[in-house]
Amino acid sequence: MTGQPYRLPASPDHGRLIDRSRRQIFTFDGRRMTGFAGDTLASALLANGERLVGRSFKYHRPRGIMGLGADEPNALVGIGVGARHEPNLRATQVELYDGLTAVSQNRWPNLTLDIGQVSSLFSRILPAGFYYKTFKWPQRFWEMLYEPLIRRAAGLGKAPTGPDPDIYEQVHARCDVLVVGAGIAGIAAAEAAASRGAHVFIVDENPRFGGVADLFGGTIDGRPALDWVRDKAGALAKAPNVQVMTRTTAWGHYHDNFVALLERVADHEPGAAASGKPRLRLWKLRAREIILATGAFERPIAFANNDRPGVMLSTAGRALLSRYSVAPGQRGVIFTNNDDGYRTALAYARAGVPIARLVDARAEAAGPLAEELRAAGVAIAPAAAVSNIKTSLGGLSITEVVVSPYRAGQGRVSSEEVIPADFVLVAGGWNPVVNLWCHNGGKVRFDEQSATFMPDVTAARMRAVGAVNGTFDPAAILDEAYAAGEAVSGRDGAPVARERVARAKAEPQPIGSLEPVWFVPATGSYNEGNKHFIDHQNDVTAADLELALREGYQSVEHVKRYTTWSMATDQGKTSHLLGLGVVSGATHKPIGQIGTTTFRPPYTPVTFGAIAGSHTKQLFLPVRRTPVYGWHRAQEASFEPVGHWRRPYCYPKPGESRHDAVNREIRTVREKVGLLDASTLGKIEVKGPDAAEFLDRIYTNTFSTLKVGRARYGLMLTEAGFLFDDGVTVRLAEDHFLVHTTSGGADRVAAWLEEWLQTEWPHYKVFVTNVTEQWAQFALAGAKARTILEKLGTDIDLSPEALPFMGYAAGTLGGYPVRLYRISFSGELSFEIATPAHYGRGLWDALLAAGAEFGIGPYGTEALHVLRAEKGFIAIGDETDGTVTPLDLGLGWAVSKKKPDFLGKRALELADLKAEGRKQLVGLLTEDPQVVLPDGAYAVETVLPQPPMDMIGQVTSTYWSPTLGRSIALALIRNGRERMGQVISFPLGDGKVVRAKVVEPVFYDKEGARQNV
């Protein structure tokens, strides 16, 4: 075909996915090419005769298309231009559309003539790990030469230019059964599960269901397997309890069957993303049960120069023919160690593409497939292997294939035959796609018969069916899949009848023996393995793995990291087991004994855009607002950031400064009644039978003795014994606590609690839930606070006897559901009132209306800080800096001496934390009451004409107190409690020195009479 030299003529036997009536124009490296609707970029490039698609990372060797889909290690391209450019996409998974712009990567100045390929000339002196030994000396070269060169060489594709203009969505969902993979096994399992009433998600990363059913043929219920797939997929799509999702990759499996899915919504539709459609959608799915039907990847075989463009996996070559009417060349050789290579050879023979030789590593080439192939005129070479590839100048295209006799364990090649050919298809066996099985601790076992790893045991509610479970016969696959689907429960775990769905029957396909082949010897220097490529993207060879073993690395994980084997963007999908085979041969240990490297999410690369979702630009770190934020704005409040929140600093009236407004608000609380929006206060619910014991370990004091309906102030320490958060915890029920934290600390404390639960005490039956934004919370402080609540009307007994200080009660207030706490951070009679967030504004307005006759007024964060300081209450972040202990702050009373253990207990016993000379919290009164010390001002032992001076501490909080009519301050001073009554100095620069008297840190109502009325 004009312009598409490798596209075969139309035929009913191949090209089922393309529509020849719809021509697509695209560019590759600026060159205009044509394809058809239904093509992938890979098939369209090959149809146009473009077999060179990229360069390898280390040696910049020419690379061509190798795999079928997500297993592709070579054909990484950049798609799009400008801000919509995305690098490192697999050409095998990019759906062709009209106007697509693609560029090759990792080359300069162009793909054919790449200057970087000069490094391959020095490959003998650039083996694995050379950088660990080379870039150490001379030391000054690191910044001058090594680091700049390494940074320039790092990476493959180029990042897009400009901000990302596309939209990304995130969706939370749940289901009874998640079926991953929509081949024959996945469809049968989904049908069986859905028939039992289960809510089923079935997802597949391909644009259409069916997996590789079109490549293996056969019949199901007397019909072609592909027809059966289409009918069943259509029926599943119409079922009300089934969610069918194509172009969706399950890329991570986490605790409790939490699965991350990436749906490609608009990548295949030109202009869709630009019109406002989300480009990608990230699903966060919780599944009660999972059925893995992820199939298996074909694996390659290591022989000399096995990385040249034109060397492909057998199924990839068969798919090109069956789906797109594309041949990878004009005359080929097929190298196999199992029956599947014969199926590929037959498909090519029927299509009229010459196969010069089928090379079979097994000793005998017998059976129906071999007989059929011979009848088609294809020569078979048993007990043989491809040992080398010969190419044109520059290694850009294959010219000849070297075939040698082969038997397992042989060390050298005795003779060679050179066969003219321009492509090689390799069938080296199958690797079940066990990634998701292993992500969350699932174990695998090595099966000697199929020479691969298969699922073994897992703690998750997960079953594996079909090829991923090592089952390759279609009849056995269907039986296994139906059984797995029928074993699930109904919707939401409801019991169901035991009737089974009508099971389809497949024509059995005999599975021949497999001869494991990992490394094929070659002649001359090629036999050393330095051109037998294991990891194609990172240029890791068999010689590199053997070198790592000689260097002393024994663990397969260490070998992986030393060589970068299976660390490329394909995560070893084609190289992992092949490398293990080479390590096994070098160490004479069975592969099962060597074990596998770790499978980690994501299964395939996931864009940052999908992970970020809508959390970009102004939403990257959203400003958090309380339920009454609108009221604050209407009052023209002056705001300040508190963590991620915006809280009113104060409420200036017309003509009033912020300082005057703060003083007025403080007097309102002390003399009348004030209302504070405390909704930003961290609120974390801790619930479960072990909740009390858990909090005993987290806090310095004891909460297991706290009675229901009571609250207690507590301190949290780091393991090093330093204070990092404080707050009041309320016992709502025997197994239910509400932990209050600082406004900026809620997320941090929630993560801290989860970390200890999941890593140190996973046996505790405790749930931690951050409910900060679910509740509006207000502090009503002042002598008339109880009167205002009574005026509103409540079913809660507000008397001091029924609701004493640090008491709690739930009920209604003014018709609003509330949690009511007798907590005071102002030193006045105070109630903190929590109500569900959607009631917040209504309750706020009701409180203001009820308190109008008593002179109620709102007060902001600065007034709160001054009120706290007058009472000597610490503020996390002011009186603490990561080096302060409870003892330093005079809070030893909050540290239990009876509990056997709590976080930080042992650290508090360290000599340094109890040593003389530590800074201690004290109060300060300046000699001139009108002078307010600056925040952070240093106290010195003796004032000298110039620094250095002996610094003995610093001011942590400092305010003007309208209540006392003077300045006050809190400070951390060396041996502060021993200095009571002393006057210490604070040099402020320019010769100015402020002197202040050391006093107790409580300046107002030390007995607490006002808060206990």
XYZ file of N, CA and C in Angstrom, residues 489-577:
267
model
N -20.222 -13.340 47.368
C -21.523 -13.085 47.985
C -22.335 -12.167 47.082
N -23.567 -11.946 47.466
C -24.424 -11.049 46.706
C -24.134 -9.599 47.033
N -24.997 -8.723 46.595
C -24.811 -7.290 46.802
C -24.668 -6.982 48.289
N -23.602 -6.271 48.615
C -23.313 -5.857 49.995
C -23.251 -7.049 50.940
N -22.803 -8.191 50.443
C -22.621 -9.354 51.284
C -23.875 -10.126 51.595
N -24.995 -9.780 50.949
C -26.251 -10.466 51.238
C -26.195 -11.911 50.741
N -26.800 -12.859 51.482
C -26.816 -14.249 51.013
C -27.660 -14.370 49.753
N -27.263 -15.307 48.887
C -27.962 -15.490 47.618
C -28.242 -16.966 47.402
N -29.115 -17.209 46.461
C -29.415 -18.605 46.095
C -28.195 -19.226 45.444
N -28.155 -20.546 45.405
C -26.981 -21.236 44.911
C -27.059 -21.573 43.427
N -28.072 -21.064 42.708
C -28.151 -21.367 41.287
C -26.944 -20.782 40.580
N -26.434 -21.577 39.625
C -25.277 -21.125 38.881
C -25.704 -20.586 37.526
N -24.914 -19.633 37.002
C -25.147 -19.143 35.662
C -24.838 -20.272 34.686
N -25.505 -20.243 33.564
C -25.241 -21.267 32.548
C -23.796 -21.130 32.071
N -22.995 -22.143 32.303
C -21.571 -22.069 31.998
C -21.311 -22.337 30.515
N -20.461 -21.489 29.947
C -20.045 -21.710 28.571
C -18.991 -22.805 28.532
N -18.875 -23.457 27.389
C -17.908 -24.528 27.203
C -16.954 -24.149 26.080
N -15.691 -24.343 26.326
C -14.677 -24.014 25.326
C -14.052 -25.269 24.766
N -13.594 -25.157 23.568
C -12.858 -26.255 22.938
C -11.487 -26.353 23.587
N -11.134 -27.494 24.167
C -9.827 -27.617 24.818
C -8.694 -27.421 23.812
N -7.630 -26.801 24.283
C -6.430 -26.653 23.472
C -5.268 -27.279 24.226
N -4.692 -28.352 23.687
C -3.574 -29.005 24.387
C -2.391 -28.049 24.522
N -1.796 -28.057 25.690
C -0.650 -27.199 25.974
C 0.602 -28.055 25.941
N 1.473 -27.797 24.979
C 2.694 -28.585 24.860
C 3.711 -28.233 25.925
N 4.778 -28.985 25.953
C 5.828 -28.754 26.939
C 6.590 -27.471 26.626
N 7.283 -26.962 27.643
C 8.088 -25.751 27.504
C 9.504 -26.071 27.941
N 10.466 -25.606 27.171
C 11.879 -25.752 27.511
C 12.389 -24.413 28.022
N 12.615 -24.248 29.333
C 13.081 -22.943 29.829
C 14.418 -22.564 29.189
N 14.449 -21.419 28.565
C 15.674 -20.910 27.951
C 15.856 -19.465 28.422
N 16.960 -19.223 29.114
C 17.229 -17.879 29.623
C 18.357 -17.204 28.853
N 19.381 -17.975 28.491
C 20.584 -17.419 27.875
C 21.041 -18.359 26.773
N 21.225 -17.800 25.572
C 21.701 -18.595 24.443
C 23.156 -18.243 24.179
N 24.064 -19.204 24.271
C 25.483 -18.909 24.005
C 25.695 -18.432 22.572
N 26.765 -17.683 22.380
C 27.138 -17.196 21.058
C 28.625 -17.442 20.860
N 29.150 -17.014 19.747
C 30.558 -17.220 19.461
C 31.361 -15.976 19.794
N 32.676 -16.173 19.985
C 33.580 -15.061 20.207
C 33.228 -14.267 21.449
N 33.472 -12.972 21.374
C 33.235 -12.102 22.530
C 31.758 -12.008 22.879
N 30.878 -12.279 21.932
C 29.443 -12.217 22.211
C 29.020 -13.257 23.252
N 29.824 -14.311 23.399
C 29.452 -15.352 24.363
C 29.593 -14.863 25.803
N 30.256 -13.720 26.004
C 30.451 -13.222 27.366
C 29.188 -12.592 27.943
N 28.188 -12.394 27.098
C 26.914 -11.871 27.606
C 26.813 -10.372 27.651
N 27.837 -9.657 27.126
C 27.776 -8.206 27.213
C 26.911 -7.580 26.130
N 26.298 -8.396 25.277
C 25.309 -7.902 24.309
C 24.040 -8.759 24.374
N 23.925 -9.566 25.411
C 22.692 -10.310 25.682
C 21.855 -9.440 26.619
N 20.900 -8.705 26.066
C 20.202 -7.698 26.862
C 19.049 -8.313 27.659
N 19.040 -7.981 28.948
C 17.987 -8.431 29.859
C 16.952 -7.327 30.034
N 17.387 -6.158 30.497
C 16.522 -4.990 30.628
C 16.832 -4.062 29.463
N 15.950 -3.997 28.490
C 16.226 -3.261 27.260
C 16.279 -1.756 27.485
N 15.417 -1.237 28.338
C 15.368 0.214 28.509
C 16.610 0.738 29.205
N 17.085 0.002 30.219
C 18.241 0.455 30.987
C 19.545 -0.178 30.532
N 19.513 -0.946 29.437
C 20.727 -1.553 28.872
C 21.447 -2.466 29.864
N 20.701 -3.229 30.634
C 21.304 -4.196 31.547
C 21.463 -5.510 30.804
N 22.672 -6.044 30.797
C 22.968 -7.279 30.073
C 23.178 -8.435 31.039
N 23.263 -9.627 30.472
C 23.559 -10.806 31.286
C 24.918 -10.650 31.949
N 25.872 -10.042 31.250
C 27.194 -9.822 31.833
C 27.126 -8.901 33.041
N 26.228 -7.916 33.019
C 26.072 -7.010 34.166
C 25.592 -7.767 35.392
N 24.617 -8.652 35.216
C 24.112 -9.425 36.354
C 25.202 -10.327 36.921
N 25.966 -10.963 36.041
C 27.042 -11.842 36.507
C 28.133 -11.040 37.213
N 28.390 -9.815 36.720
C 29.364 -8.959 37.388
C 28.899 -8.610 38.798
N 27.625 -8.299 38.966
C 27.104 -7.983 40.293
C 27.306 -9.146 41.250
N 27.113 -10.353 40.771
C 27.319 -11.535 41.617
C 28.792 -11.690 41.979
N 29.674 -11.423 41.016
C 31.102 -11.509 41.306
C 31.537 -10.423 42.275
N 30.853 -9.281 42.243
C 31.173 -8.187 43.163
C 30.737 -8.500 44.590
N 29.997 -9.579 44.768
C 29.617 -9.994 46.117
C 28.170 -9.784 46.482
N 27.361 -9.271 45.565
C 25.945 -9.061 45.863
C 25.218 -10.399 45.769
N 24.554 -10.773 46.849
C 23.873 -12.063 46.904
C 22.364 -11.924 46.822
N 21.809 -10.961 47.535
C 20.364 -10.751 47.501
C 19.955 -10.271 46.118
N 18.866 -10.813 45.632
C 18.380 -10.406 44.317
C 17.991 -8.922 44.323
N 17.570 -8.402 45.464
C 17.253 -6.984 45.556
C 18.509 -6.125 45.391
N 19.633 -6.593 45.925
C 20.875 -5.844 45.779
C 21.377 -5.900 44.342
N 21.248 -7.059 43.714
C 21.635 -7.185 42.307
C 20.806 -6.240 41.455
N 19.530 -6.149 41.770
C 18.630 -5.253 41.037
C 19.118 -3.812 41.129
N 19.432 -3.354 42.335
C 19.799 -1.965 42.509
C 21.194 -1.659 41.970
N 22.090 -2.613 42.061
C 23.448 -2.392 41.559
C 23.457 -2.241 40.044
N 22.577 -2.986 39.369
C 22.585 -2.995 37.906
C 21.477 -2.148 37.287
N 20.462 -1.757 38.061
C 19.217 -1.104 37.611
C 18.360 -2.039 36.772
N 18.564 -3.337 36.893
C 17.744 -4.330 36.194
C 16.312 -4.292 36.745
N 15.354 -4.269 35.854
C 13.908 -4.243 36.135
C 13.482 -2.986 36.894
N 14.287 -1.923 36.799
C 13.937 -0.656 37.451
C 13.489 0.397 36.444
N 13.300 0.016 35.177
C 12.888 0.971 34.152
C 11.391 1.229 34.258
N 10.847 2.012 33.330
C 9.446 2.398 33.421
C 8.500 1.226 33.246
N 8.984 0.102 32.679
C 8.109 -1.074 32.545
C 8.164 -1.955 33.775
N 9.001 -1.587 34.772
C 9.120 -2.326 36.041
C 9.414 -3.806 35.827
N 10.231 -4.108 34.828
C 10.688 -5.481 34.647
C 9.673 -6.445 34.092
N 8.656 -5.953 33.406
C 7.624 -6.861 32.884
C 8.202 -7.870 31.901
N 9.224 -7.462 31.135
C 9.875 -8.415 30.229
C 11.220 -8.885 30.757
N 11.793 -8.191 31.725
C 13.171 -8.503 32.134
C 13.281 -9.228 33.468
N 12.250 -9.164 34.287
C 12.374 -9.663 35.663
C 12.739 -11.143 35.712
N 11.886 -11.984 35.152
C 12.136 -13.425 35.231
C 13.332 -13.833 34.385
